[in-house]
Coordinates of C-alpha atoms in Angstrom, one line a residue:
X25 CA 0.0 0.0 0.0
X26 CA 1.3 3.5 -0.9
X27 CA 1.6 5.8 2.1
X28 CA -1.2 8.1 1.0
X29 CA -3.6 5.2 0.5
X30 CA -4.1 4.9 4.3
X31 CA -6.0 8.3 4.1
X32 CA -8.3 7.3 1.2
X33 CA -12.0 6.9 2.1
X34 CA -12.6 3.4 0.9
X35 CA -16.1 2.2 0.2
X36 CA -17.9 -0.5 -1.7
X37 CA -19.8 1.5 -4.3
X38 CA -23.4 1.3 -5.3
X39 CA -23.8 -0.7 -8.5
X40 CA -26.5 0.9 -10.8
X41 CA -28.5 -1.1 -13.3
X42 CA -26.9 -2.0 -16.5
X43 CA -27.4 0.6 -19.3
X44 CA -27.2 -1.3 -22.6
X45 CA -27.5 0.5 -25.9
X46 CA -29.0 -1.9 -28.5
X47 CA -31.6 -1.0 -31.1
X48 CA -33.5 -4.2 -30.7
X49 CA -33.5 -4.5 -26.9
X50 CA -36.4 -4.5 -24.4
X51 CA -35.1 -2.6 -21.3
X52 CA -36.9 -3.6 -18.1
X53 CA -34.0 -3.4 -15.6
X54 CA -33.8 0.1 -14.2
X55 CA -37.5 1.1 -13.6
X56 CA -37.5 3.8 -16.2
X57 CA -40.8 5.0 -17.6
X58 CA -41.4 3.5 -21.1
X59 CA -43.2 6.6 -22.2
X60 CA -41.7 9.9 -23.3
X61 CA -41.9 13.1 -21.1
X62 CA -44.9 15.3 -21.3
X63 CA -45.6 17.2 -24.5
X64 CA -45.0 20.5 -22.7
X65 CA -41.6 19.3 -21.8
X66 CA -40.7 18.3 -25.3
X67 CA -42.0 21.6 -26.7
X68 CA -40.0 23.6 -24.3
X69 CA -36.9 21.6 -24.9
X70 CA -37.0 22.4 -28.6
X71 CA -37.3 26.1 -28.0
X72 CA -34.8 26.6 -25.2
X73 CA -32.4 29.6 -25.6
X74 CA -28.9 28.1 -25.8
X75 CA -27.4 31.5 -24.9
X76 CA -28.8 31.1 -21.4
X77 CA -26.4 28.1 -20.8
X78 CA -23.5 30.5 -20.4
X79 CA -25.1 31.8 -17.2
X80 CA -25.2 30.1 -13.8
X81 CA -28.6 28.8 -12.8
X82 CA -30.5 30.1 -9.9
X83 CA -28.9 28.5 -6.8
X84 CA -32.3 28.6 -4.9
X85 CA -34.0 26.9 -7.8
X86 CA -36.9 29.3 -7.1
X87 CA -39.0 28.6 -10.1
X88 CA -39.1 24.9 -9.6
X89 CA -39.5 25.2 -5.8
X90 CA -42.4 27.5 -6.4
X91 CA -44.0 25.2 -8.9
X92 CA -43.7 22.2 -6.5
X93 CA -45.0 24.2 -3.6
X94 CA -48.1 25.2 -5.6
X95 CA -48.6 21.7 -6.9
X96 CA -48.6 20.1 -3.4
X97 CA -50.3 23.0 -1.6
X98 CA -47.4 23.8 0.7
X99 CA -45.1 26.7 1.4
X100 CA -42.0 27.2 -0.7
X101 CA -40.0 27.0 2.5
X102 CA -41.2 23.4 2.8
X103 CA -39.6 22.3 -0.5
X104 CA -36.0 21.1 -1.2
X105 CA -34.7 20.1 -4.6
X106 CA -31.7 18.2 -5.8
X107 CA -30.1 16.4 -8.7
X108 CA -32.4 13.4 -8.6
X109 CA -33.7 11.8 -5.4
X110 CA -30.2 10.2 -4.9
X111 CA -28.7 13.7 -4.4
X112 CA -31.6 14.6 -2.1
X113 CA -31.1 11.5 0.0
X114 CA -27.3 11.9 0.1
X115 CA -27.9 15.4 1.5
X116 CA -30.3 13.9 4.0
X117 CA -27.7 11.4 5.2
X118 CA -25.1 14.2 5.6
X119 CA -27.5 16.6 7.3
X120 CA -29.5 14.5 9.7
X121 CA -27.8 11.2 10.4
X122 CA -25.0 12.3 12.6
X123 CA -25.8 10.5 15.9
X124 CA -23.7 7.8 17.5
X125 CA -26.8 5.8 17.5
X126 CA -27.5 3.6 14.5
X127 CA -29.9 4.6 11.8
X128 CA -32.5 2.0 10.8
X129 CA -33.6 0.7 7.4
X130 CA -34.8 -2.6 6.0
X131 CA -32.5 -5.5 5.2
X132 CA -34.1 -5.7 1.7
X133 CA -34.3 -2.2 0.3
X134 CA -32.7 0.4 -1.9
X135 CA -29.0 -0.6 -1.9
X136 CA -27.7 2.9 -1.8
X137 CA -28.6 3.3 1.9
X138 CA -25.8 1.2 3.3
X139 CA -23.3 2.7 0.7
X140 CA -24.0 6.2 2.0
X141 CA -23.9 5.0 5.6
X142 CA -20.5 3.3 5.0
X143 CA -19.1 6.3 3.1
X144 CA -20.1 8.8 5.8
X145 CA -19.2 6.5 8.7
X146 CA -22.8 6.4 9.9
X147 CA -23.6 3.4 12.2
X148 CA -26.7 1.5 10.9
X149 CA -28.8 -1.6 11.6
X150 CA -30.9 -3.4 9.1
X151 CA -34.3 -4.5 10.2
X152 CA -35.5 -7.8 8.5
X153 CA -38.6 -7.7 6.4
X154 CA -41.1 -10.5 7.2
X155 CA -41.7 -13.5 5.0
X156 CA -44.1 -11.5 2.9
X157 CA -41.4 -8.9 2.3
X158 CA -43.3 -6.4 4.5
X159 CA -41.7 -3.9 6.9
X160 CA -42.5 -4.8 10.5
X161 CA -43.3 -1.4 12.0
X162 CA -42.5 -2.5 15.6
X163 CA -38.9 -3.0 14.6
X164 CA -38.6 0.7 14.3
X165 CA -39.9 1.6 17.8
X166 CA -36.4 1.3 19.4
X167 CA -33.7 3.9 20.0
X168 CA -32.0 5.1 16.8
X169 CA -30.2 7.9 15.1
X170 CA -32.7 8.2 12.3
X171 CA -35.0 6.0 10.1
X172 CA -35.3 5.7 6.3
X173 CA -37.3 3.4 4.1
X174 CA -38.8 3.4 0.6
X175 CA -42.6 3.2 0.3
X176 CA -43.4 1.3 -1.9
X177 CA -40.2 -0.6 -1.0
X178 CA -37.5 -1.4 -3.5
X179 CA -36.9 -3.9 -5.0
X180 CA -40.1 -5.6 -3.6
X181 CA -42.8 -3.1 -4.6
X182 CA -44.6 -3.7 -1.3
X183 CA -46.5 -0.9 0.3
X184 CA -46.5 -0.1 4.0
X185 CA -50.0 1.2 4.9
X186 CA -50.1 4.9 5.8
X187 CA -51.3 4.2 9.3
X188 CA -48.1 2.1 9.8
X189 CA -45.9 4.8 8.4
X190 CA -47.5 7.2 10.9
X191 CA -47.0 4.8 13.7
X192 CA -43.3 4.7 13.0
X193 CA -43.1 8.5 12.8
X194 CA -45.1 8.9 16.0
X195 CA -42.9 6.5 17.9
X196 CA -39.8 8.4 17.0
X197 CA -40.3 12.0 18.0
X198 CA -36.5 12.5 18.6
X199 CA -35.4 11.1 15.2
X200 CA -35.8 12.2 11.6
X201 CA -37.9 9.7 9.7
X202 CA -37.4 9.8 5.9
X203 CA -40.0 8.1 3.6
X204 CA -38.5 7.6 0.1
X205 CA -41.4 7.7 -2.3
X206 CA -39.7 7.2 -5.6
X207 CA -42.6 4.8 -6.8
X208 CA -45.5 6.2 -4.9
X209 CA -47.4 7.5 -8.0
X210 CA -48.0 4.0 -9.3
X211 CA -50.7 3.2 -6.7
X212 CA -49.4 3.7 -3.2
X213 CA -50.6 6.2 -0.6
X214 CA -48.2 9.1 0.1
X215 CA -47.1 10.2 3.5
X216 CA -47.2 13.9 2.4
X217 CA -50.4 14.7 4.4
X218 CA -48.4 13.9 7.6
X219 CA -45.7 16.6 7.1
X220 CA -48.0 19.2 8.7
X221 CA -48.6 17.0 11.7
X222 CA -45.0 15.8 12.4
X223 CA -42.0 18.1 12.3
X224 CA -39.6 15.2 12.1
X225 CA -40.9 13.7 8.8
X226 CA -39.3 14.2 5.4
X227 CA -40.9 12.8 2.2
X228 CA -38.7 12.4 -0.8
X229 CA -39.9 12.0 -4.4
X230 CA -38.5 12.1 -7.9
X231 CA -39.3 13.0 -11.5
X232 CA -37.3 9.9 -12.7
X233 CA -40.1 7.4 -12.6
X234 CA -43.7 8.6 -13.0
X235 CA -42.7 11.8 -14.9
X236 CA -40.4 10.1 -17.4
X237 CA -37.4 12.3 -16.7
X238 CA -34.7 10.0 -15.3
X239 CA -32.2 11.6 -17.7
X240 CA -32.8 15.1 -16.2
X241 CA -32.1 14.2 -12.6
X242 CA -34.8 16.0 -10.6
X243 CA -35.6 15.0 -7.0
X244 CA -37.2 16.8 -4.1
X245 CA -38.1 16.6 -0.5
X246 CA -41.0 18.1 1.4
X247 CA -41.2 18.6 5.1
X248 CA -41.1 21.0 8.0
X249 CA -39.5 24.4 7.2
X250 CA -36.7 23.9 9.8
X251 CA -35.7 20.6 8.2
X252 CA -35.6 22.2 4.7
X253 CA -33.5 25.1 6.0
X254 CA -30.9 22.6 7.4
X255 CA -30.9 20.7 4.1
X256 CA -30.2 23.9 2.2
X257 CA -27.4 24.9 4.6
X258 CA -25.6 21.6 3.8
X259 CA -26.4 21.9 0.1
X260 CA -25.0 25.4 -0.2
X261 CA -21.9 24.3 1.7
X262 CA -21.4 21.4 -0.7
X263 CA -22.4 22.8 -4.1
X264 CA -24.4 26.0 -4.6
X265 CA -25.4 25.3 -8.2
X266 CA -26.7 21.8 -8.1
X267 CA -29.7 22.1 -10.4
X268 CA -29.0 23.2 -14.0
X269 CA -31.1 25.6 -16.0
X270 CA -32.6 23.0 -18.4
X271 CA -33.7 20.8 -15.5
X272 CA -35.4 23.7 -13.7
X273 CA -37.4 24.8 -16.8
X274 CA -38.4 21.3 -17.8
X275 CA -39.3 20.3 -14.3
X276 CA -41.8 23.2 -14.2
X277 CA -43.2 22.2 -17.6
X278 CA -43.7 18.6 -16.4
X279 CA -45.7 19.7 -13.4
X280 CA -48.0 21.8 -15.7
X281 CA -49.0 18.7 -17.8
X282 CA -51.0 16.8 -15.1
X283 CA -53.3 15.2 -17.6
X284 CA -50.5 13.5 -19.4
X285 CA -48.9 12.4 -16.1
X286 CA -52.1 10.7 -15.0
X287 CA -52.6 9.1 -18.4
X288 CA -49.1 7.4 -18.5
X289 CA -49.3 6.4 -14.9
X290 CA -52.6 4.7 -15.6
X291 CA -51.3 2.9 -18.6
X292 CA -48.3 1.5 -16.6
X293 CA -50.7 0.4 -13.8
X294 CA -52.9 -1.4 -16.3
X295 CA -49.9 -3.1 -18.0
X296 CA -48.6 -4.1 -14.6
X297 CA -51.8 -5.9 -13.7
X298 CA -51.9 -7.6 -17.1
X299 CA -48.3 -8.7 -16.8
X300 CA -48.9 -10.0 -13.3
X301 CA -51.7 -12.3 -14.5
X302 CA -49.6 -13.6 -17.3
X303 CA -46.6 -14.3 -15.0
X304 CA -48.9 -16.3 -12.7
X305 CA -50.0 -18.5 -15.6
X306 CA -46.3 -19.2 -16.3
X307 CA -45.5 -20.3 -12.8
X308 CA -44.2 -17.1 -11.2
X309 CA -45.1 -16.0 -7.7
X310 CA -44.9 -12.6 -6.2
X311 CA -46.5 -10.2 -3.7
X312 CA -48.7 -7.4 -4.9
X313 CA -46.7 -4.4 -6.3
X314 CA -47.6 -0.8 -5.9
X315 CA -44.6 0.3 -8.0
X316 CA -43.7 0.2 -11.7
X317 CA -42.1 -3.2 -11.4
X318 CA -42.9 -6.7 -10.3
X319 CA -40.5 -8.7 -8.0
X320 CA -41.0 -12.4 -8.9
X321 CA -39.6 -15.9 -8.6
X322 CA -40.4 -19.0 -10.7
X323 CA -41.5 -22.3 -9.2
X324 CA -39.0 -24.4 -11.2
X325 CA -36.3 -22.3 -12.8
X326 CA -33.8 -20.3 -10.8
X327 CA -33.9 -16.5 -11.4
X328 CA -30.2 -16.4 -12.4
X329 CA -30.9 -18.8 -15.2
X330 CA -33.9 -16.9 -16.5
X331 CA -32.0 -13.6 -16.2
X332 CA -29.2 -15.0 -18.4
X333 CA -31.7 -16.4 -21.0
X334 CA -33.5 -13.1 -21.2
X335 CA -30.2 -11.2 -21.6
X336 CA -29.2 -13.4 -24.4
X337 CA -32.4 -12.4 -26.1
X338 CA -31.6 -8.7 -25.5
X339 CA -34.4 -8.5 -22.8
X340 CA -32.9 -6.9 -19.7
X341 CA -34.3 -7.3 -16.2
X342 CA -32.6 -6.9 -12.8
X343 CA -31.1 -9.7 -10.8
X344 CA -29.7 -9.2 -7.3
X345 CA -27.2 -11.8 -6.1
X346 CA -28.0 -11.1 -2.4
X347 CA -29.3 -13.2 0.5
X348 CA -33.0 -13.8 0.6
X349 CA -33.6 -12.4 -2.9
X350 CA -31.2 -14.3 -5.1
X351 CA -34.0 -16.3 -6.7
X352 CA -36.0 -13.2 -7.7
X353 CA -36.1 -11.0 -10.7
X354 CA -37.2 -7.3 -10.6
X355 CA -39.1 -6.7 -13.8
X356 CA -39.8 -3.1 -14.8
X357 CA -43.1 -2.5 -16.5
X358 CA -42.6 -1.4 -20.1
X359 CA -45.1 -0.6 -22.8
X360 CA -47.9 -3.1 -23.4
X361 CA -46.1 -4.2 -26.6
X362 CA -42.8 -4.7 -24.7
X363 CA -44.5 -6.8 -22.0
X364 CA -46.3 -8.9 -24.5
X365 CA -42.9 -9.7 -26.2
X366 CA -41.4 -10.4 -22.8
X367 CA -44.2 -12.8 -21.8
X368 CA -44.0 -14.5 -25.2
X369 CA -40.3 -15.2 -24.8
X370 CA -40.9 -16.6 -21.3
X371 CA -43.8 -18.8 -22.5
X372 CA -41.5 -20.3 -25.1
X373 CA -38.5 -20.6 -22.8
X374 CA -40.3 -22.2 -19.9
X375 CA -42.5 -24.7 -21.7

């Protein structure tokens, strides 16, 4: 080891989903929306003034913050924005999880949580999901330095009922509770109504999934004004220009096209239910999903084998070689046509 290496912050990095670039592929591995962004977004993008790109963006992201505040009926001081929900969550870890007590999150969950905790030297404890892959709310009633969990959970798609979310918040008045709602728009109930009741609750959402803008990297948190101020203090100490001009303008345009948003979300929900029925016929089992994906296992054939066969056919799904879930595939819901081709391949492969 070189002498300077002893001072390097060594971490095991998060591994994002594969990003293949093949003309004939069906990409069902990273929970992207299969439909294009809203027409207003596309129209604005075509007519943007390139000369504006030489100027720094607004560090307060005031236009987008105002649009989000209006959309959700909250004050601007209750909104924080970042470069995708990953950026928002990283700021949350840096800002609020500084206790010597361990933070708590599920053992099967978004795999960035333990990466951030390790990188920032935050102690943590994973709370096991039950056999139905559900969060056990009582596991979060103990002493802790903070709590975070997705709802619906990833990669399982399971929803924790709102009353259980509230129970966790209520039992932890001395901790910050973060509900990561990246997939909430696909059928789950949001914890947003609770932010006026509990000053220790943060709700994080994203434009990447339901608003078809993963490539623009727009995420946001809503909560008590004091929490948002603390987040902004850390953000401005880290990078004052986190959100670029294009993202700000297109984010506002996406919020203005509510009818398109509702239409595409409904199509994904309908295709999800169709896919679920077809997978059952083929011998797959899974718990109900409230996300834009299904987390499934087959009765006869191991997930790793199916994953490899699909990949050979240029159909990409997500496989996690991890304890408890190494026989499951996470299947993003694509267009109806894509899912019909996916099911047709499986029908032939599994017969």
